[in-house]
mmCIF file of C-alpha atoms in Angstrom:
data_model
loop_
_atom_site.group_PDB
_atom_site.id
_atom_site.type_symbol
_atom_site.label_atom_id
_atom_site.label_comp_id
_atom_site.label_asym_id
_atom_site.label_seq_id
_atom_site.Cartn_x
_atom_site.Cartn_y
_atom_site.Cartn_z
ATOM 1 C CA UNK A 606 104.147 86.602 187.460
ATOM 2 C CA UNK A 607 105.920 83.910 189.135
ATOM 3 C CA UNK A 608 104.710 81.060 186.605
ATOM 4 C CA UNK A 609 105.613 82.941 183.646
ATOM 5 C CA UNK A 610 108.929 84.018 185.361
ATOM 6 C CA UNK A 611 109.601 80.268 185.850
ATOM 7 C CA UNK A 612 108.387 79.288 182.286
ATOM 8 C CA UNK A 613 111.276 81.638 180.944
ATOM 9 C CA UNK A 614 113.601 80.224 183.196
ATOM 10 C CA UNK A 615 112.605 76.397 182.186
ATOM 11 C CA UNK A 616 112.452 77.818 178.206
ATOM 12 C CA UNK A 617 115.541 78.967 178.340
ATOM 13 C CA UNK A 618 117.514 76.269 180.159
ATOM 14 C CA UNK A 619 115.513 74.107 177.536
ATOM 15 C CA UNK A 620 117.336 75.859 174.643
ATOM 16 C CA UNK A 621 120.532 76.370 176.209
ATOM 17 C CA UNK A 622 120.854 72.553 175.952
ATOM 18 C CA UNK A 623 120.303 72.051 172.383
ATOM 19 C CA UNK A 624 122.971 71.991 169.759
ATOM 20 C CA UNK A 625 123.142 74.772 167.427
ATOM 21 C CA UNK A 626 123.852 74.876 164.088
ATOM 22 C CA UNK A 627 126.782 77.714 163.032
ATOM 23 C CA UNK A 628 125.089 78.754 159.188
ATOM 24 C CA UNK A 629 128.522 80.951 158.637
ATOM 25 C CA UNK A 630 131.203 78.462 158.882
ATOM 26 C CA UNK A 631 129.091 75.036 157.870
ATOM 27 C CA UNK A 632 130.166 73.804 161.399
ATOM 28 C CA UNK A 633 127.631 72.001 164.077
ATOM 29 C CA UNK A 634 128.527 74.066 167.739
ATOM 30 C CA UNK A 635 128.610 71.635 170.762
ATOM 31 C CA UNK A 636 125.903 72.225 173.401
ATOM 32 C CA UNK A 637 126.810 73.289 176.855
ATOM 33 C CA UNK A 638 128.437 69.970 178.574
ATOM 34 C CA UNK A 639 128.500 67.678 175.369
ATOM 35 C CA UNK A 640 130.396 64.718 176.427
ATOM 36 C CA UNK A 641 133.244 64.679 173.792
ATOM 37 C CA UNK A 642 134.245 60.977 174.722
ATOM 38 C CA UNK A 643 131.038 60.008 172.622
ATOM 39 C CA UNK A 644 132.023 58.757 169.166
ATOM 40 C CA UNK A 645 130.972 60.052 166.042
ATOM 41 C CA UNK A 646 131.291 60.990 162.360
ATOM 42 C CA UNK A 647 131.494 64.585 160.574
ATOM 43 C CA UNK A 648 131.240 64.484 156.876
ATOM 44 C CA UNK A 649 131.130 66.909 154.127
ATOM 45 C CA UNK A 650 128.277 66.157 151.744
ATOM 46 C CA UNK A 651 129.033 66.477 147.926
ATOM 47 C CA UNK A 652 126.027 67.298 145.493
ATOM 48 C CA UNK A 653 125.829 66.315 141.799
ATOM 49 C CA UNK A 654 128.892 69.034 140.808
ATOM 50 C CA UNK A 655 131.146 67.614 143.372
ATOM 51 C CA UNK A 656 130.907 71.135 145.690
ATOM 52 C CA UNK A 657 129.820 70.689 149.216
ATOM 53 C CA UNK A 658 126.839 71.181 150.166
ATOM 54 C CA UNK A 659 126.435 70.535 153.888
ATOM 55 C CA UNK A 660 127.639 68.384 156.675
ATOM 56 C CA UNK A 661 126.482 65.239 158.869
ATOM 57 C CA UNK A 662 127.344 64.796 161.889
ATOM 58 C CA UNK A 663 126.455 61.172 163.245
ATOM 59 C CA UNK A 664 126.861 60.219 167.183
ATOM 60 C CA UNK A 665 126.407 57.134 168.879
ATOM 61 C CA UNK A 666 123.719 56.877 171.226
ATOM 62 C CA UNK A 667 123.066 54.055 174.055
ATOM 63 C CA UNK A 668 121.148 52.592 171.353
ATOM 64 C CA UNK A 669 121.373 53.411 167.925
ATOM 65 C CA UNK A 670 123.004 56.434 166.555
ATOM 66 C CA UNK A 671 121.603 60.519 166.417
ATOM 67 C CA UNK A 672 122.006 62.555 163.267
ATOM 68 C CA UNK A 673 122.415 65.838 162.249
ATOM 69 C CA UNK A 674 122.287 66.793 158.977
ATOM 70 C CA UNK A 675 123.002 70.721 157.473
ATOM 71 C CA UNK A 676 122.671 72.055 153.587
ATOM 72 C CA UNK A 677 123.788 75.199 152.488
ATOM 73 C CA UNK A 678 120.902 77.415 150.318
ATOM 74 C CA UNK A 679 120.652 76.515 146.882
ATOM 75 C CA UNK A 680 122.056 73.119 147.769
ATOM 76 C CA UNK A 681 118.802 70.930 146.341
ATOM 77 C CA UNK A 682 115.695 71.593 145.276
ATOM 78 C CA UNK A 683 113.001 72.432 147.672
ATOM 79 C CA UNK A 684 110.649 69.919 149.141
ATOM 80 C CA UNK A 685 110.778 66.319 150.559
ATOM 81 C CA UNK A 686 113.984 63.980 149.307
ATOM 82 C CA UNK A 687 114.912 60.204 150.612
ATOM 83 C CA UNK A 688 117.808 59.784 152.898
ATOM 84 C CA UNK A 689 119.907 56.667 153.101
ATOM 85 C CA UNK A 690 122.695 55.017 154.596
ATOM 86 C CA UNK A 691 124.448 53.257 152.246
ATOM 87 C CA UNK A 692 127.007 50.205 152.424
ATOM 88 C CA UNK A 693 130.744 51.893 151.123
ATOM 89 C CA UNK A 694 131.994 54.737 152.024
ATOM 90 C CA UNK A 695 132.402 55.912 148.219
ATOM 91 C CA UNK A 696 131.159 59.407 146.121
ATOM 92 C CA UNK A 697 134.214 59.523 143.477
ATOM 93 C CA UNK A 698 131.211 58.812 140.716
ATOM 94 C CA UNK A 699 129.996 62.608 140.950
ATOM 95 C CA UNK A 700 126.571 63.312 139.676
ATOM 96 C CA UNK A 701 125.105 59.372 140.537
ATOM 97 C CA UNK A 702 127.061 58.018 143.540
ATOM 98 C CA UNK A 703 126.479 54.848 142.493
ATOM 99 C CA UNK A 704 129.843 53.236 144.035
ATOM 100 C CA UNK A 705 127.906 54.071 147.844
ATOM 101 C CA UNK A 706 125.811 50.607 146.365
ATOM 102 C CA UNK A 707 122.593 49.609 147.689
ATOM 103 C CA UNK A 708 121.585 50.355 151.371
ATOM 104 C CA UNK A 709 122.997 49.600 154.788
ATOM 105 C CA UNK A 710 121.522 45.877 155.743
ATOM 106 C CA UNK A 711 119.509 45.400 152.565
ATOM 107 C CA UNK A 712 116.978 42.621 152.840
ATOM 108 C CA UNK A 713 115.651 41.481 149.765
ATOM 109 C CA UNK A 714 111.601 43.499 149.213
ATOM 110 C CA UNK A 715 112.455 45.218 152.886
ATOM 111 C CA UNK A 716 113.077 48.367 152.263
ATOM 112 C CA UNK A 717 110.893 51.212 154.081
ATOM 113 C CA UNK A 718 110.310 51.967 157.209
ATOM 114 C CA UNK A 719 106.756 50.876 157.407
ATOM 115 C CA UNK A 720 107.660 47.292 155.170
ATOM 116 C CA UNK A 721 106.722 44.400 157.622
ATOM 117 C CA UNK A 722 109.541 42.714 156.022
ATOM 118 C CA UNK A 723 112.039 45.255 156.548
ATOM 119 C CA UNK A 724 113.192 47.864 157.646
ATOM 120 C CA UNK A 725 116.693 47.869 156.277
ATOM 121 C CA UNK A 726 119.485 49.555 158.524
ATOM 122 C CA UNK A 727 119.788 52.462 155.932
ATOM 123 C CA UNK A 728 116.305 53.476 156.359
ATOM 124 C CA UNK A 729 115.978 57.138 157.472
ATOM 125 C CA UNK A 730 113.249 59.516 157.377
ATOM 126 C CA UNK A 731 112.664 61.928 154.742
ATOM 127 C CA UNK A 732 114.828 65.271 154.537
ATOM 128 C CA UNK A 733 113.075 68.411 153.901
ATOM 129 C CA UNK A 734 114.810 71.434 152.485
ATOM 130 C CA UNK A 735 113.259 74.722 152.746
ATOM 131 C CA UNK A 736 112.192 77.301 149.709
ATOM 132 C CA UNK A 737 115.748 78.223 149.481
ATOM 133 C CA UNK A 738 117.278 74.859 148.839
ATOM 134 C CA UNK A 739 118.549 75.162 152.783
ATOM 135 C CA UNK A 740 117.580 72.362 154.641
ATOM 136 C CA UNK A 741 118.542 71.537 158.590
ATOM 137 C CA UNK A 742 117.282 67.786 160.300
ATOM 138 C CA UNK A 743 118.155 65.929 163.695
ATOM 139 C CA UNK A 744 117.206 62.191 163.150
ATOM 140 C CA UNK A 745 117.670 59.028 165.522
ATOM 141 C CA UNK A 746 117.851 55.141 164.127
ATOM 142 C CA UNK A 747 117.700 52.113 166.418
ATOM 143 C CA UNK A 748 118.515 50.755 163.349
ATOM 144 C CA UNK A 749 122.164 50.261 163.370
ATOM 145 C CA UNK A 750 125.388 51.747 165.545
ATOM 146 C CA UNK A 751 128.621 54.200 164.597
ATOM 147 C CA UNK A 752 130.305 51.090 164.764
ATOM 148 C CA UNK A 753 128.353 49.233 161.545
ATOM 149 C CA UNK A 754 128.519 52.734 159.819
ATOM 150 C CA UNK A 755 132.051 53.325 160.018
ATOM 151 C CA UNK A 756 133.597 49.459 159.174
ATOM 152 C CA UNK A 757 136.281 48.793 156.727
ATOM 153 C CA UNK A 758 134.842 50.337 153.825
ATOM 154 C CA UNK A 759 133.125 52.276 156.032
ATOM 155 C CA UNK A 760 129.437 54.195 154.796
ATOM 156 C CA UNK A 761 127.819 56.870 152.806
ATOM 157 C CA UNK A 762 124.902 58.904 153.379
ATOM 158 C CA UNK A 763 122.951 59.357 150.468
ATOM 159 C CA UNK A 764 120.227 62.204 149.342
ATOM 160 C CA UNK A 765 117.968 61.428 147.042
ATOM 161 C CA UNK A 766 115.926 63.895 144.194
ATOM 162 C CA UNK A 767 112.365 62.892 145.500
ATOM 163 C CA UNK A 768 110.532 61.643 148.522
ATOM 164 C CA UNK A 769 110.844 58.406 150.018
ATOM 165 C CA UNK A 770 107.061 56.313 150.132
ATOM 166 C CA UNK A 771 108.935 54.400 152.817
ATOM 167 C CA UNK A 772 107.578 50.983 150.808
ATOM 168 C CA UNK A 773 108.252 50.708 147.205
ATOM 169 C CA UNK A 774 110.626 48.157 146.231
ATOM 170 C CA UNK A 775 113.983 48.792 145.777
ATOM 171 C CA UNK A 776 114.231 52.785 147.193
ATOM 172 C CA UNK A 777 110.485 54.147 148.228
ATOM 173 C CA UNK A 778 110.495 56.173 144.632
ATOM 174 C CA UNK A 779 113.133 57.972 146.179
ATOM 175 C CA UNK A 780 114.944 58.319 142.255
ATOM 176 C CA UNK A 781 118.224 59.681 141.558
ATOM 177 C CA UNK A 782 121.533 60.514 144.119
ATOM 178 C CA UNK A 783 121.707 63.994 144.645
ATOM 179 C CA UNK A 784 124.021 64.072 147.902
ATOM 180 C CA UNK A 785 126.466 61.974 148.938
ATOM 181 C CA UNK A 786 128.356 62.070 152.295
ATOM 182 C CA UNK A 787 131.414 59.397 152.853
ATOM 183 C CA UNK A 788 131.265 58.413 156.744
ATOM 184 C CA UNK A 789 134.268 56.443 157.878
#
């Protein structure tokens, strides 16, 4: 009785310091003591129409930055899609996002997160959105800092329509833009 009394009791202190997602009002709620001196980034993402889809919330950590990432249902297709940071902080061209250019710290045949060459600072792992086009993802990168992210022309976050292989030159097979988040 006792250890499954104290299970409970560690379970639920466990959950009581995670960050929870608010579905109803496309916000991220803060976890019980959140330190709101950290910096960070909140961004509405845009899909192909130019509607928002979700939000990204990016926070810098001692080293590197944690992300949070939130679509709406019926925001993409279901399955596996490639997430990028990009270098500008541009999605004006709705339906291609092609002003974001090519990703953060590109090194020429680096790109993937398992390329000896690489990785590239916009490297991320794949996003996975649910039956209903939802999708929800916490992600950390060592790979770069809030501070790279957000410079003059600041950044943009980038969802593409299929999977990333994480080692095909120039995007992992990633294909076409199908979210774009501008993080400044």
């Amino acid at each position: 009785m006792f250890r499954t009394l104290a299970a409970l009791v560690a379970a639920s202190l466990a959950l009581s310091a995670c960050a929870v997602v608010n579905v109803s009002d496309n916000t991220f709620a803060e976890p019980p003591r959140y330190d709101t001196t950290v910096p960070k980034i909140e961004a509405g993402i845009v899909g192909v129409d130019g509607e928002t889809i979700g939000l990204v919330r990016l926070t810098q950590a001692p080293v590197g930055v944690l992300g949070d990432v939130k679509l709406e249902p019926g925001s993409i297709t279901p399955g596996w899609h490639g997430l990028h940071l990009h270098q500008v902080g541009d999605c004006s061209d709705i339906g291609t996002f092609k002003l974001s250019g090519g990703h953060l710290g590109l090194i020429p045949d680096g790109h993937g997160l398992l390329n000896p060459i690489g990785p590239e600072a916009g490297d991320l792992p794949n996003l996975y959105a649910f039956a209903d086009g939802s999708a929800t993802m916490e992600f950390f990168t060592t790979l770069t800092s809030l501070s790279s992210i957000a410079d003059a022309d600041g950044s943009a976050l980038i969802i593409h329509q299929n999977r990333d292989d994480h080692i095909t030159q120039p995007i992992g097979g990633a294909g076409p833009r199908v979210g774009c988040a501008v993080l400044k």
